[in-house]
């Protein structure tokens, strides 16, 4: 596991060719075409078909908050697709899409080492790793907080910013405390920040004779990816609940940096939003909706 995560050059990761190039979906509303890649153009079920009759996607996260948010967004989209007469074909695919979690697997899979230097790299690393180990289509995300005054930190180290281990509540509080300490008493206009979420779906390639040999790595196909962001700022001087020594900020919902992340206009923190409100505007909600569309395109098109 460790050697694979550290030595990704040894990984067999198949991508789409030029005529079916992978597309990034981003908040800018643009799709940037990936460079031409040799590979199978589509994911195959292993039964000679270019589409999947029933689709199970493994959510590659042990964070219940992340899996809950993605599951809720997909459930809403599935319901919408089922009642949308203009999306009959894709709705049929959507109804057969089931999300499963790591705890649903018979085997406990050790977590990979996330050593990418971007959210996109880490999301791809995790999706490929779990697809290879589980044999399932796999959706992974990597997300975090980017603070302008801190030159983009915590960034990809958001979950490990304070280098503290333990319960999520303990880690979150330590990370928030360090963030407030590093920003000090900077005014609101210098506390701009954004949440970023990169999502990737990978799947195992076609079975071969070599796949039955434990020493031969399973080929992995990169199917889709998407990005979502949420702009805001960090709680600061003049805000209710602010204190350099108050890492709990404002609000009892959400997780991570939510109690410190102030939304523009409303002055509300994301921890003061209900789950539904947050999913409608959050970085992960945006990425999940774009990923839903990418999944339909990847597995539902003739």
PDB file of C-alpha atoms in Angstrom:
ATOM      1  CA  UNK A   1       0.000   0.000   0.000  1.00  0.00           C
ATOM      2  CA  UNK A   2       2.646   2.486   1.036  1.00  0.00           C
ATOM      3  CA  UNK A   3       4.912   1.707  -1.905  1.00  0.00           C
ATOM      4  CA  UNK A   4       2.034   2.143  -4.356  1.00  0.00           C
ATOM      5  CA  UNK A   5       1.038   5.499  -2.870  1.00  0.00           C
ATOM      6  CA  UNK A   6       4.614   6.757  -2.878  1.00  0.00           C
ATOM      7  CA  UNK A   7       5.482   5.349  -6.279  1.00  0.00           C
ATOM      8  CA  UNK A   8       2.539   6.201  -8.470  1.00  0.00           C
ATOM      9  CA  UNK A   9       4.658   5.859 -11.625  1.00  0.00           C
ATOM     10  CA  UNK A  10       4.208   2.100 -11.177  1.00  0.00           C
ATOM     11  CA  UNK A  11       0.424   2.425 -11.285  1.00  0.00           C
ATOM     12  CA  UNK A  12      -1.474   1.245 -14.381  1.00  0.00           C
ATOM     13  CA  UNK A  13      -3.989   4.057 -14.798  1.00  0.00           C
ATOM     14  CA  UNK A  14      -5.861   4.043 -18.099  1.00  0.00           C
ATOM     15  CA  UNK A  15      -7.426   7.217 -19.473  1.00  0.00           C
ATOM     16  CA  UNK A  16      -9.736   8.047 -22.328  1.00  0.00           C
ATOM     17  CA  UNK A  17      -8.361   8.648 -25.808  1.00  0.00           C
ATOM     18  CA  UNK A  18      -8.600  11.893 -27.747  1.00  0.00           C
ATOM     19  CA  UNK A  19     -11.982  11.233 -29.289  1.00  0.00           C
ATOM     20  CA  UNK A  20     -13.542  10.693 -25.872  1.00  0.00           C
ATOM     21  CA  UNK A  21     -11.322  12.975 -23.825  1.00  0.00           C
ATOM     22  CA  UNK A  22     -11.961  13.296 -20.135  1.00  0.00           C
ATOM     23  CA  UNK A  23     -13.521  16.606 -19.143  1.00  0.00           C
ATOM     24  CA  UNK A  24     -13.023  18.674 -16.040  1.00  0.00           C
ATOM     25  CA  UNK A  25     -16.132  20.410 -14.717  1.00  0.00           C
ATOM     26  CA  UNK A  26     -15.368  23.548 -12.727  1.00  0.00           C
ATOM     27  CA  UNK A  27     -17.046  26.520 -11.107  1.00  0.00           C
ATOM     28  CA  UNK A  28     -16.015  28.688 -14.033  1.00  0.00           C
ATOM     29  CA  UNK A  29     -18.438  26.689 -16.146  1.00  0.00           C
ATOM     30  CA  UNK A  30     -15.674  25.640 -18.494  1.00  0.00           C
ATOM     31  CA  UNK A  31     -14.619  22.192 -19.632  1.00  0.00           C
ATOM     32  CA  UNK A  32     -10.939  21.799 -20.266  1.00  0.00           C
ATOM     33  CA  UNK A  33     -10.039  18.898 -22.491  1.00  0.00           C
ATOM     34  CA  UNK A  34      -7.497  16.467 -21.122  1.00  0.00           C
ATOM     35  CA  UNK A  35      -4.468  15.752 -23.344  1.00  0.00           C
ATOM     36  CA  UNK A  36      -4.840  12.797 -25.732  1.00  0.00           C
ATOM     37  CA  UNK A  37      -4.270   9.546 -23.887  1.00  0.00           C
ATOM     38  CA  UNK A  38      -3.974   5.961 -25.165  1.00  0.00           C
ATOM     39  CA  UNK A  39      -6.625   3.721 -23.664  1.00  0.00           C
ATOM     40  CA  UNK A  40     -10.060   2.198 -23.714  1.00  0.00           C
ATOM     41  CA  UNK A  41     -12.555   4.966 -24.391  1.00  0.00           C
ATOM     42  CA  UNK A  42     -15.166   3.641 -22.036  1.00  0.00           C
ATOM     43  CA  UNK A  43     -15.573   1.706 -18.861  1.00  0.00           C
ATOM     44  CA  UNK A  44     -16.645  -1.890 -19.511  1.00  0.00           C
ATOM     45  CA  UNK A  45     -18.662  -4.128 -17.247  1.00  0.00           C
ATOM     46  CA  UNK A  46     -16.581  -7.147 -18.222  1.00  0.00           C
ATOM     47  CA  UNK A  47     -19.595  -8.699 -19.961  1.00  0.00           C
ATOM     48  CA  UNK A  48     -18.881  -7.360 -23.440  1.00  0.00           C
ATOM     49  CA  UNK A  49     -21.075  -4.300 -23.051  1.00  0.00           C
ATOM     50  CA  UNK A  50     -20.163  -0.637 -23.165  1.00  0.00           C
ATOM     51  CA  UNK A  51     -22.694   0.275 -20.496  1.00  0.00           C
ATOM     52  CA  UNK A  52     -23.399  -0.943 -16.995  1.00  0.00           C
ATOM     53  CA  UNK A  53     -26.812  -2.366 -16.166  1.00  0.00           C
ATOM     54  CA  UNK A  54     -26.484  -1.809 -12.408  1.00  0.00           C
ATOM     55  CA  UNK A  55     -23.914   0.557 -11.013  1.00  0.00           C
ATOM     56  CA  UNK A  56     -22.355   0.414  -7.561  1.00  0.00           C
ATOM     57  CA  UNK A  57     -19.933   3.168  -6.655  1.00  0.00           C
ATOM     58  CA  UNK A  58     -17.727   2.936  -3.603  1.00  0.00           C
ATOM     59  CA  UNK A  59     -17.304   6.190  -1.683  1.00  0.00           C
ATOM     60  CA  UNK A  60     -13.633   6.151  -0.770  1.00  0.00           C
ATOM     61  CA  UNK A  61     -13.737   8.042   2.496  1.00  0.00           C
ATOM     62  CA  UNK A  62     -13.839   7.122   6.157  1.00  0.00           C
ATOM     63  CA  UNK A  63     -15.241  10.566   6.982  1.00  0.00           C
ATOM     64  CA  UNK A  64     -18.979  10.146   7.713  1.00  0.00           C
ATOM     65  CA  UNK A  65     -19.625  13.852   7.116  1.00  0.00           C
ATOM     66  CA  UNK A  66     -18.213  13.688   3.584  1.00  0.00           C
ATOM     67  CA  UNK A  67     -20.022  10.470   2.677  1.00  0.00           C
ATOM     68  CA  UNK A  68     -23.258  11.838   4.120  1.00  0.00           C
ATOM     69  CA  UNK A  69     -23.079  15.036   2.067  1.00  0.00           C
ATOM     70  CA  UNK A  70     -22.316  13.196  -1.191  1.00  0.00           C
ATOM     71  CA  UNK A  71     -25.027  10.612  -0.524  1.00  0.00           C
ATOM     72  CA  UNK A  72     -27.617  13.327   0.160  1.00  0.00           C
ATOM     73  CA  UNK A  73     -26.768  15.228  -3.034  1.00  0.00           C
ATOM     74  CA  UNK A  74     -26.900  12.059  -5.154  1.00  0.00           C
ATOM     75  CA  UNK A  75     -30.199  11.017  -3.558  1.00  0.00           C
ATOM     76  CA  UNK A  76     -31.755  14.380  -4.460  1.00  0.00           C
ATOM     77  CA  UNK A  77     -30.459  14.119  -8.040  1.00  0.00           C
ATOM     78  CA  UNK A  78     -31.703  10.538  -8.371  1.00  0.00           C
ATOM     79  CA  UNK A  79     -35.154  11.630  -7.223  1.00  0.00           C
ATOM     80  CA  UNK A  80     -35.126  14.530  -9.658  1.00  0.00           C
ATOM     81  CA  UNK A  81     -34.030  12.288 -12.540  1.00  0.00           C
ATOM     82  CA  UNK A  82     -36.774   9.779 -11.794  1.00  0.00           C
ATOM     83  CA  UNK A  83     -39.453  12.490 -12.141  1.00  0.00           C
ATOM     84  CA  UNK A  84     -37.891  14.312 -15.107  1.00  0.00           C
ATOM     85  CA  UNK A  85     -39.651  13.230 -18.328  1.00  0.00           C
ATOM     86  CA  UNK A  86     -36.916  14.890 -20.358  1.00  0.00           C
ATOM     87  CA  UNK A  87     -34.218  12.671 -18.883  1.00  0.00           C
ATOM     88  CA  UNK A  88     -35.821   9.263 -19.225  1.00  0.00           C
ATOM     89  CA  UNK A  89     -32.771   7.427 -20.499  1.00  0.00           C
ATOM     90  CA  UNK A  90     -30.338   8.937 -18.034  1.00  0.00           C
ATOM     91  CA  UNK A  91     -32.934   8.642 -15.282  1.00  0.00           C
ATOM     92  CA  UNK A  92     -32.997   4.880 -15.859  1.00  0.00           C
ATOM     93  CA  UNK A  93     -29.236   4.751 -15.373  1.00  0.00           C
ATOM     94  CA  UNK A  94     -29.491   6.974 -12.291  1.00  0.00           C
ATOM     95  CA  UNK A  95     -32.064   4.723 -10.660  1.00  0.00           C
ATOM     96  CA  UNK A  96     -29.606   1.812 -10.890  1.00  0.00           C
ATOM     97  CA  UNK A  97     -26.787   3.766  -9.233  1.00  0.00           C
ATOM     98  CA  UNK A  98     -26.035   2.698  -5.668  1.00  0.00           C
ATOM     99  CA  UNK A  99     -23.472   4.281  -3.364  1.00  0.00           C
ATOM    100  CA  UNK A 100     -21.688   1.998  -0.925  1.00  0.00           C
ATOM    101  CA  UNK A 101     -19.219   2.821   1.829  1.00  0.00           C
ATOM    102  CA  UNK A 102     -15.913   1.347   2.912  1.00  0.00           C
ATOM    103  CA  UNK A 103     -17.616  -0.262   5.895  1.00  0.00           C
ATOM    104  CA  UNK A 104     -19.823  -2.246   3.478  1.00  0.00           C
ATOM    105  CA  UNK A 105     -16.813  -4.127   2.093  1.00  0.00           C
ATOM    106  CA  UNK A 106     -15.924  -7.575   3.374  1.00  0.00           C
ATOM    107  CA  UNK A 107     -12.247  -6.615   3.474  1.00  0.00           C
ATOM    108  CA  UNK A 108     -10.825  -3.738   5.489  1.00  0.00           C
ATOM    109  CA  UNK A 109      -8.622  -1.745   3.137  1.00  0.00           C
ATOM    110  CA  UNK A 110      -5.800   0.302   4.696  1.00  0.00           C
ATOM    111  CA  UNK A 111      -5.841   3.994   3.813  1.00  0.00           C
ATOM    112  CA  UNK A 112      -3.353   5.138   1.157  1.00  0.00           C
ATOM    113  CA  UNK A 113      -0.731   7.783   1.809  1.00  0.00           C
ATOM    114  CA  UNK A 114      -2.009  11.065   0.389  1.00  0.00           C
ATOM    115  CA  UNK A 115       1.178  12.645  -0.887  1.00  0.00           C
ATOM    116  CA  UNK A 116      -0.171  14.641  -3.831  1.00  0.00           C
ATOM    117  CA  UNK A 117       0.550  18.361  -3.959  1.00  0.00           C
ATOM    118  CA  UNK A 118      -2.927  19.293  -5.265  1.00  0.00           C
ATOM    119  CA  UNK A 119      -6.491  18.356  -4.342  1.00  0.00           C
ATOM    120  CA  UNK A 120      -6.881  16.835  -7.807  1.00  0.00           C
ATOM    121  CA  UNK A 121      -3.812  14.617  -7.428  1.00  0.00           C
ATOM    122  CA  UNK A 122      -4.911  13.277  -4.057  1.00  0.00           C
ATOM    123  CA  UNK A 123      -8.466  12.594  -5.241  1.00  0.00           C
ATOM    124  CA  UNK A 124      -7.122  10.638  -8.221  1.00  0.00           C
ATOM    125  CA  UNK A 125      -4.657   8.765  -6.008  1.00  0.00           C
ATOM    126  CA  UNK A 126      -7.424   7.643  -3.638  1.00  0.00           C
ATOM    127  CA  UNK A 127      -9.937   6.741  -6.346  1.00  0.00           C
ATOM    128  CA  UNK A 128      -7.383   4.620  -8.226  1.00  0.00           C
ATOM    129  CA  UNK A 129      -6.116   2.947  -5.058  1.00  0.00           C
ATOM    130  CA  UNK A 130      -9.537   1.895  -3.782  1.00  0.00           C
ATOM    131  CA  UNK A 131     -10.758   0.869  -7.251  1.00  0.00           C
ATOM    132  CA  UNK A 132      -7.736  -1.411  -7.554  1.00  0.00           C
ATOM    133  CA  UNK A 133      -8.080  -2.856  -4.063  1.00  0.00           C
ATOM    134  CA  UNK A 134     -11.872  -3.286  -4.050  1.00  0.00           C
ATOM    135  CA  UNK A 135     -12.685  -4.055  -7.677  1.00  0.00           C
ATOM    136  CA  UNK A 136     -15.487  -1.463  -7.552  1.00  0.00           C
ATOM    137  CA  UNK A 137     -16.059   1.771  -9.353  1.00  0.00           C
ATOM    138  CA  UNK A 138     -14.766   4.246  -6.828  1.00  0.00           C
ATOM    139  CA  UNK A 139     -15.474   7.914  -6.125  1.00  0.00           C
ATOM    140  CA  UNK A 140     -12.939   9.814  -4.029  1.00  0.00           C
ATOM    141  CA  UNK A 141     -12.692  13.451  -3.133  1.00  0.00           C
ATOM    142  CA  UNK A 142      -9.978  15.601  -1.691  1.00  0.00           C
ATOM    143  CA  UNK A 143     -10.991  18.905  -0.252  1.00  0.00           C
ATOM    144  CA  UNK A 144      -9.803  21.638   1.999  1.00  0.00           C
ATOM    145  CA  UNK A 145      -9.488  25.287   2.832  1.00  0.00           C
ATOM    146  CA  UNK A 146      -7.376  27.759   0.859  1.00  0.00           C
ATOM    147  CA  UNK A 147      -6.617  31.031   2.687  1.00  0.00           C
ATOM    148  CA  UNK A 148      -5.153  33.852   0.607  1.00  0.00           C
ATOM    149  CA  UNK A 149      -3.260  35.561   3.439  1.00  0.00           C
ATOM    150  CA  UNK A 150      -1.532  32.259   4.232  1.00  0.00           C
ATOM    151  CA  UNK A 151      -0.369  31.671   0.644  1.00  0.00           C
ATOM    152  CA  UNK A 152      -2.998  28.993   0.090  1.00  0.00           C
ATOM    153  CA  UNK A 153      -2.522  27.122   3.345  1.00  0.00           C
ATOM    154  CA  UNK A 154      -3.795  24.880   4.858  1.00  0.00           C
ATOM    155  CA  UNK A 155      -4.559  23.569   1.328  1.00  0.00           C
ATOM    156  CA  UNK A 156      -3.974  19.842   0.860  1.00  0.00           C
ATOM    157  CA  UNK A 157      -2.893  19.647   4.512  1.00  0.00           C
ATOM    158  CA  UNK A 158      -6.267  20.968   5.745  1.00  0.00           C
ATOM    159  CA  UNK A 159      -7.153  17.783   7.632  1.00  0.00           C
ATOM    160  CA  UNK A 160      -3.656  17.543   9.136  1.00  0.00           C
ATOM    161  CA  UNK A 161      -2.863  21.238   9.525  1.00  0.00           C
ATOM    162  CA  UNK A 162      -2.036  21.120  13.245  1.00  0.00           C
ATOM    163  CA  UNK A 163      -0.332  17.704  13.044  1.00  0.00           C
ATOM    164  CA  UNK A 164      -2.679  16.415  15.750  1.00  0.00           C
ATOM    165  CA  UNK A 165      -4.145  12.902  15.800  1.00  0.00           C
ATOM    166  CA  UNK A 166      -7.174  11.581  17.630  1.00  0.00           C
ATOM    167  CA  UNK A 167     -10.937  11.989  17.433  1.00  0.00           C
ATOM    168  CA  UNK A 168     -12.234  14.208  14.618  1.00  0.00           C
ATOM    169  CA  UNK A 169     -13.552  16.747  17.114  1.00  0.00           C
ATOM    170  CA  UNK A 170     -10.104  17.047  18.706  1.00  0.00           C
ATOM    171  CA  UNK A 171      -8.347  17.349  15.348  1.00  0.00           C
ATOM    172  CA  UNK A 172     -10.849  19.907  14.039  1.00  0.00           C
ATOM    173  CA  UNK A 173     -10.462  22.117  17.099  1.00  0.00           C
ATOM    174  CA  UNK A 174      -6.664  21.975  16.884  1.00  0.00           C
ATOM    175  CA  UNK A 175      -6.713  22.856  13.181  1.00  0.00           C
ATOM    176  CA  UNK A 176      -9.085  25.765  13.786  1.00  0.00           C
ATOM    177  CA  UNK A 177      -6.967  27.044  16.660  1.00  0.00           C
ATOM    178  CA  UNK A 178      -3.839  27.065  14.504  1.00  0.00           C
ATOM    179  CA  UNK A 179      -5.665  28.825  11.672  1.00  0.00           C
ATOM    180  CA  UNK A 180      -6.870  31.599  13.987  1.00  0.00           C
ATOM    181  CA  UNK A 181      -3.419  31.957  15.512  1.00  0.00           C
ATOM    182  CA  UNK A 182      -1.766  32.291  12.102  1.00  0.00           C
ATOM    183  CA  UNK A 183      -4.260  34.889  10.902  1.00  0.00           C
ATOM    184  CA  UNK A 184      -4.076  36.875  14.138  1.00  0.00           C
ATOM    185  CA  UNK A 185      -6.049  40.116  14.051  1.00  0.00           C
ATOM    186  CA  UNK A 186      -5.990  40.646  10.283  1.00  0.00           C
ATOM    187  CA  UNK A 187      -9.100  42.588   9.162  1.00  0.00           C
ATOM    188  CA  UNK A 188     -11.954  40.959   7.273  1.00  0.00           C
ATOM    189  CA  UNK A 189     -10.778  42.110   3.843  1.00  0.00           C
ATOM    190  CA  UNK A 190      -7.504  40.248   4.355  1.00  0.00           C
ATOM    191  CA  UNK A 191      -9.134  37.022   5.542  1.00  0.00           C
ATOM    192  CA  UNK A 192     -10.523  35.887   2.174  1.00  0.00           C
ATOM    193  CA  UNK A 193     -10.643  32.141   1.666  1.00  0.00           C
ATOM    194  CA  UNK A 194     -12.364  29.379  -0.239  1.00  0.00           C
ATOM    195  CA  UNK A 195     -13.274  25.767   0.194  1.00  0.00           C
ATOM    196  CA  UNK A 196     -12.169  23.549  -2.707  1.00  0.00           C
ATOM    197  CA  UNK A 197     -13.336  20.027  -3.504  1.00  0.00           C
ATOM    198  CA  UNK A 198     -11.896  17.812  -6.260  1.00  0.00           C
ATOM    199  CA  UNK A 199     -13.704  14.561  -7.097  1.00  0.00           C
ATOM    200  CA  UNK A 200     -12.515  11.661  -9.229  1.00  0.00           C
ATOM    201  CA  UNK A 201     -14.149   8.386 -10.270  1.00  0.00           C
ATOM    202  CA  UNK A 202     -11.977   5.418 -11.254  1.00  0.00           C
ATOM    203  CA  UNK A 203     -12.929   1.869 -12.075  1.00  0.00           C
ATOM    204  CA  UNK A 204     -11.151  -1.453 -12.575  1.00  0.00           C
ATOM    205  CA  UNK A 205     -10.368  -2.255 -16.218  1.00  0.00           C
ATOM    206  CA  UNK A 206     -11.326  -5.398 -18.086  1.00  0.00           C
ATOM    207  CA  UNK A 207     -10.406  -8.656 -16.431  1.00  0.00           C
ATOM    208  CA  UNK A 208      -7.516 -10.601 -17.916  1.00  0.00           C
ATOM    209  CA  UNK A 209      -5.642 -13.793 -17.155  1.00  0.00           C
ATOM    210  CA  UNK A 210      -2.904 -11.781 -15.476  1.00  0.00           C
ATOM    211  CA  UNK A 211      -5.465 -10.121 -13.162  1.00  0.00           C
ATOM    212  CA  UNK A 212      -5.855 -13.483 -11.432  1.00  0.00           C
ATOM    213  CA  UNK A 213      -2.236 -13.382 -10.334  1.00  0.00           C
ATOM    214  CA  UNK A 214      -1.809 -11.578  -6.986  1.00  0.00           C
ATOM    215  CA  UNK A 215       1.540 -10.147  -8.084  1.00  0.00           C
ATOM    216  CA  UNK A 216       0.002  -8.329 -11.099  1.00  0.00           C
ATOM    217  CA  UNK A 217      -1.605  -4.939 -10.292  1.00  0.00           C
ATOM    218  CA  UNK A 218      -5.169  -4.456 -11.518  1.00  0.00           C
ATOM    219  CA  UNK A 219      -5.511  -1.934 -14.332  1.00  0.00           C
ATOM    220  CA  UNK A 220      -7.509   1.148 -13.369  1.00  0.00           C
ATOM    221  CA  UNK A 221      -9.559   3.347 -15.689  1.00  0.00           C
ATOM    222  CA  UNK A 222      -9.981   7.037 -14.850  1.00  0.00           C
ATOM    223  CA  UNK A 223     -13.589   7.846 -15.787  1.00  0.00           C
ATOM    224  CA  UNK A 224     -14.566  11.282 -14.558  1.00  0.00           C
ATOM    225  CA  UNK A 225     -13.587  14.209 -12.377  1.00  0.00           C
ATOM    226  CA  UNK A 226     -15.076  17.480 -11.200  1.00  0.00           C
ATOM    227  CA  UNK A 227     -14.234  20.497  -9.047  1.00  0.00           C
ATOM    228  CA  UNK A 228     -16.373  22.692  -6.801  1.00  0.00           C
ATOM    229  CA  UNK A 229     -15.492  25.789  -4.788  1.00  0.00           C
ATOM    230  CA  UNK A 230     -17.134  28.050  -2.230  1.00  0.00           C
ATOM    231  CA  UNK A 231     -15.864  31.582  -1.672  1.00  0.00           C
ATOM    232  CA  UNK A 232     -15.910  33.306   1.720  1.00  0.00           C
ATOM    233  CA  UNK A 233     -13.638  34.528   4.480  1.00  0.00           C
ATOM    234  CA  UNK A 234     -12.437  33.466   7.912  1.00  0.00           C
ATOM    235  CA  UNK A 235     -14.184  34.728  11.033  1.00  0.00           C
ATOM    236  CA  UNK A 236     -12.306  37.750  12.390  1.00  0.00           C
ATOM    237  CA  UNK A 237     -12.319  40.934  14.464  1.00  0.00           C
ATOM    238  CA  UNK A 238     -15.779  42.461  14.728  1.00  0.00           C
ATOM    239  CA  UNK A 239     -17.597  39.172  14.045  1.00  0.00           C
ATOM    240  CA  UNK A 240     -19.785  37.582  16.682  1.00  0.00           C
ATOM    241  CA  UNK A 241     -18.065  34.530  18.081  1.00  0.00           C
ATOM    242  CA  UNK A 242     -14.579  35.609  17.055  1.00  0.00           C
ATOM    243  CA  UNK A 243     -11.656  35.135  19.356  1.00  0.00           C
ATOM    244  CA  UNK A 244      -8.109  34.102  18.543  1.00  0.00           C
ATOM    245  CA  UNK A 245      -8.494  31.650  21.417  1.00  0.00           C
ATOM    246  CA  UNK A 246     -11.981  30.478  20.347  1.00  0.00           C
ATOM    247  CA  UNK A 247     -11.552  27.727  17.730  1.00  0.00           C
ATOM    248  CA  UNK A 248     -15.230  26.764  18.030  1.00  0.00           C
ATOM    249  CA  UNK A 249     -16.332  29.898  16.193  1.00  0.00           C
ATOM    250  CA  UNK A 250     -20.059  30.028  15.450  1.00  0.00           C
ATOM    251  CA  UNK A 251     -22.550  27.315  14.659  1.00  0.00           C
ATOM    252  CA  UNK A 252     -23.109  23.717  15.705  1.00  0.00           C
ATOM    253  CA  UNK A 253     -23.496  22.049  12.305  1.00  0.00           C
ATOM    254  CA  UNK A 254     -20.979  20.893   9.726  1.00  0.00           C
ATOM    255  CA  UNK A 255     -17.419  19.926  10.579  1.00  0.00           C
ATOM    256  CA  UNK A 256     -13.821  20.984  10.088  1.00  0.00           C
ATOM    257  CA  UNK A 257     -13.433  24.698   9.430  1.00  0.00           C
ATOM    258  CA  UNK A 258     -17.184  25.318   9.047  1.00  0.00           C
ATOM    259  CA  UNK A 259     -17.542  27.287  12.330  1.00  0.00           C
ATOM    260  CA  UNK A 260     -14.909  29.767  11.083  1.00  0.00           C
ATOM    261  CA  UNK A 261     -15.980  30.094   7.433  1.00  0.00           C
ATOM    262  CA  UNK A 262     -18.127  33.172   6.842  1.00  0.00           C
ATOM    263  CA  UNK A 263     -20.304  33.391   3.746  1.00  0.00           C
ATOM    264  CA  UNK A 264     -20.305  36.651   1.771  1.00  0.00           C
ATOM    265  CA  UNK A 265     -23.364  38.824   2.129  1.00  0.00           C
ATOM    266  CA  UNK A 266     -25.157  36.938   4.900  1.00  0.00           C
ATOM    267  CA  UNK A 267     -22.312  36.896   7.434  1.00  0.00           C
ATOM    268  CA  UNK A 268     -23.425  33.370   8.346  1.00  0.00           C
ATOM    269  CA  UNK A 269     -20.879  30.635   8.929  1.00  0.00           C
ATOM    270  CA  UNK A 270     -21.323  27.330   7.113  1.00  0.00           C
ATOM    271  CA  UNK A 271     -21.724  25.711  10.537  1.00  0.00           C
ATOM    272  CA  UNK A 272     -24.911  27.758  10.984  1.00  0.00           C
ATOM    273  CA  UNK A 273     -26.531  26.239   7.893  1.00  0.00           C
ATOM    274  CA  UNK A 274     -28.765  23.188   7.837  1.00  0.00           C
ATOM    275  CA  UNK A 275     -27.483  20.171   5.916  1.00  0.00           C
ATOM    276  CA  UNK A 276     -29.784  20.957   3.008  1.00  0.00           C
ATOM    277  CA  UNK A 277     -28.754  24.609   2.869  1.00  0.00           C
ATOM    278  CA  UNK A 278     -25.084  23.700   2.959  1.00  0.00           C
ATOM    279  CA  UNK A 279     -25.386  21.052   0.242  1.00  0.00           C
ATOM    280  CA  UNK A 280     -26.988  23.571  -2.101  1.00  0.00           C
ATOM    281  CA  UNK A 281     -24.041  25.979  -1.965  1.00  0.00           C
ATOM    282  CA  UNK A 282     -21.017  24.062  -0.697  1.00  0.00           C
ATOM    283  CA  UNK A 283     -17.880  23.137  -2.604  1.00  0.00           C
ATOM    284  CA  UNK A 284     -18.676  19.461  -2.154  1.00  0.00           C
ATOM    285  CA  UNK A 285     -22.278  19.964  -3.233  1.00  0.00           C
ATOM    286  CA  UNK A 286     -21.155  21.743  -6.417  1.00  0.00           C
ATOM    287  CA  UNK A 287     -18.574  19.033  -7.173  1.00  0.00           C
ATOM    288  CA  UNK A 288     -21.075  16.225  -6.476  1.00  0.00           C
ATOM    289  CA  UNK A 289     -23.664  17.664  -8.859  1.00  0.00           C
ATOM    290  CA  UNK A 290     -21.052  18.015 -11.591  1.00  0.00           C
ATOM    291  CA  UNK A 291     -19.773  14.518 -10.869  1.00  0.00           C
ATOM    292  CA  UNK A 292     -23.293  13.109 -11.129  1.00  0.00           C
ATOM    293  CA  UNK A 293     -23.474  14.479 -14.653  1.00  0.00           C
ATOM    294  CA  UNK A 294     -20.002  13.169 -15.517  1.00  0.00           C
ATOM    295  CA  UNK A 295     -20.996   9.711 -14.250  1.00  0.00           C
ATOM    296  CA  UNK A 296     -24.102   9.671 -16.454  1.00  0.00           C
ATOM    297  CA  UNK A 297     -21.975  10.648 -19.450  1.00  0.00           C
ATOM    298  CA  UNK A 298     -19.292   8.059 -18.629  1.00  0.00           C
ATOM    299  CA  UNK A 299     -21.544   5.054 -18.076  1.00  0.00           C
ATOM    300  CA  UNK A 300     -24.815   5.945 -19.741  1.00  0.00           C
ATOM    301  CA  UNK A 301     -23.967   7.106 -23.243  1.00  0.00           C
ATOM    302  CA  UNK A 302     -24.262   4.661 -26.134  1.00  0.00           C
TER     303      UNK A 302
END
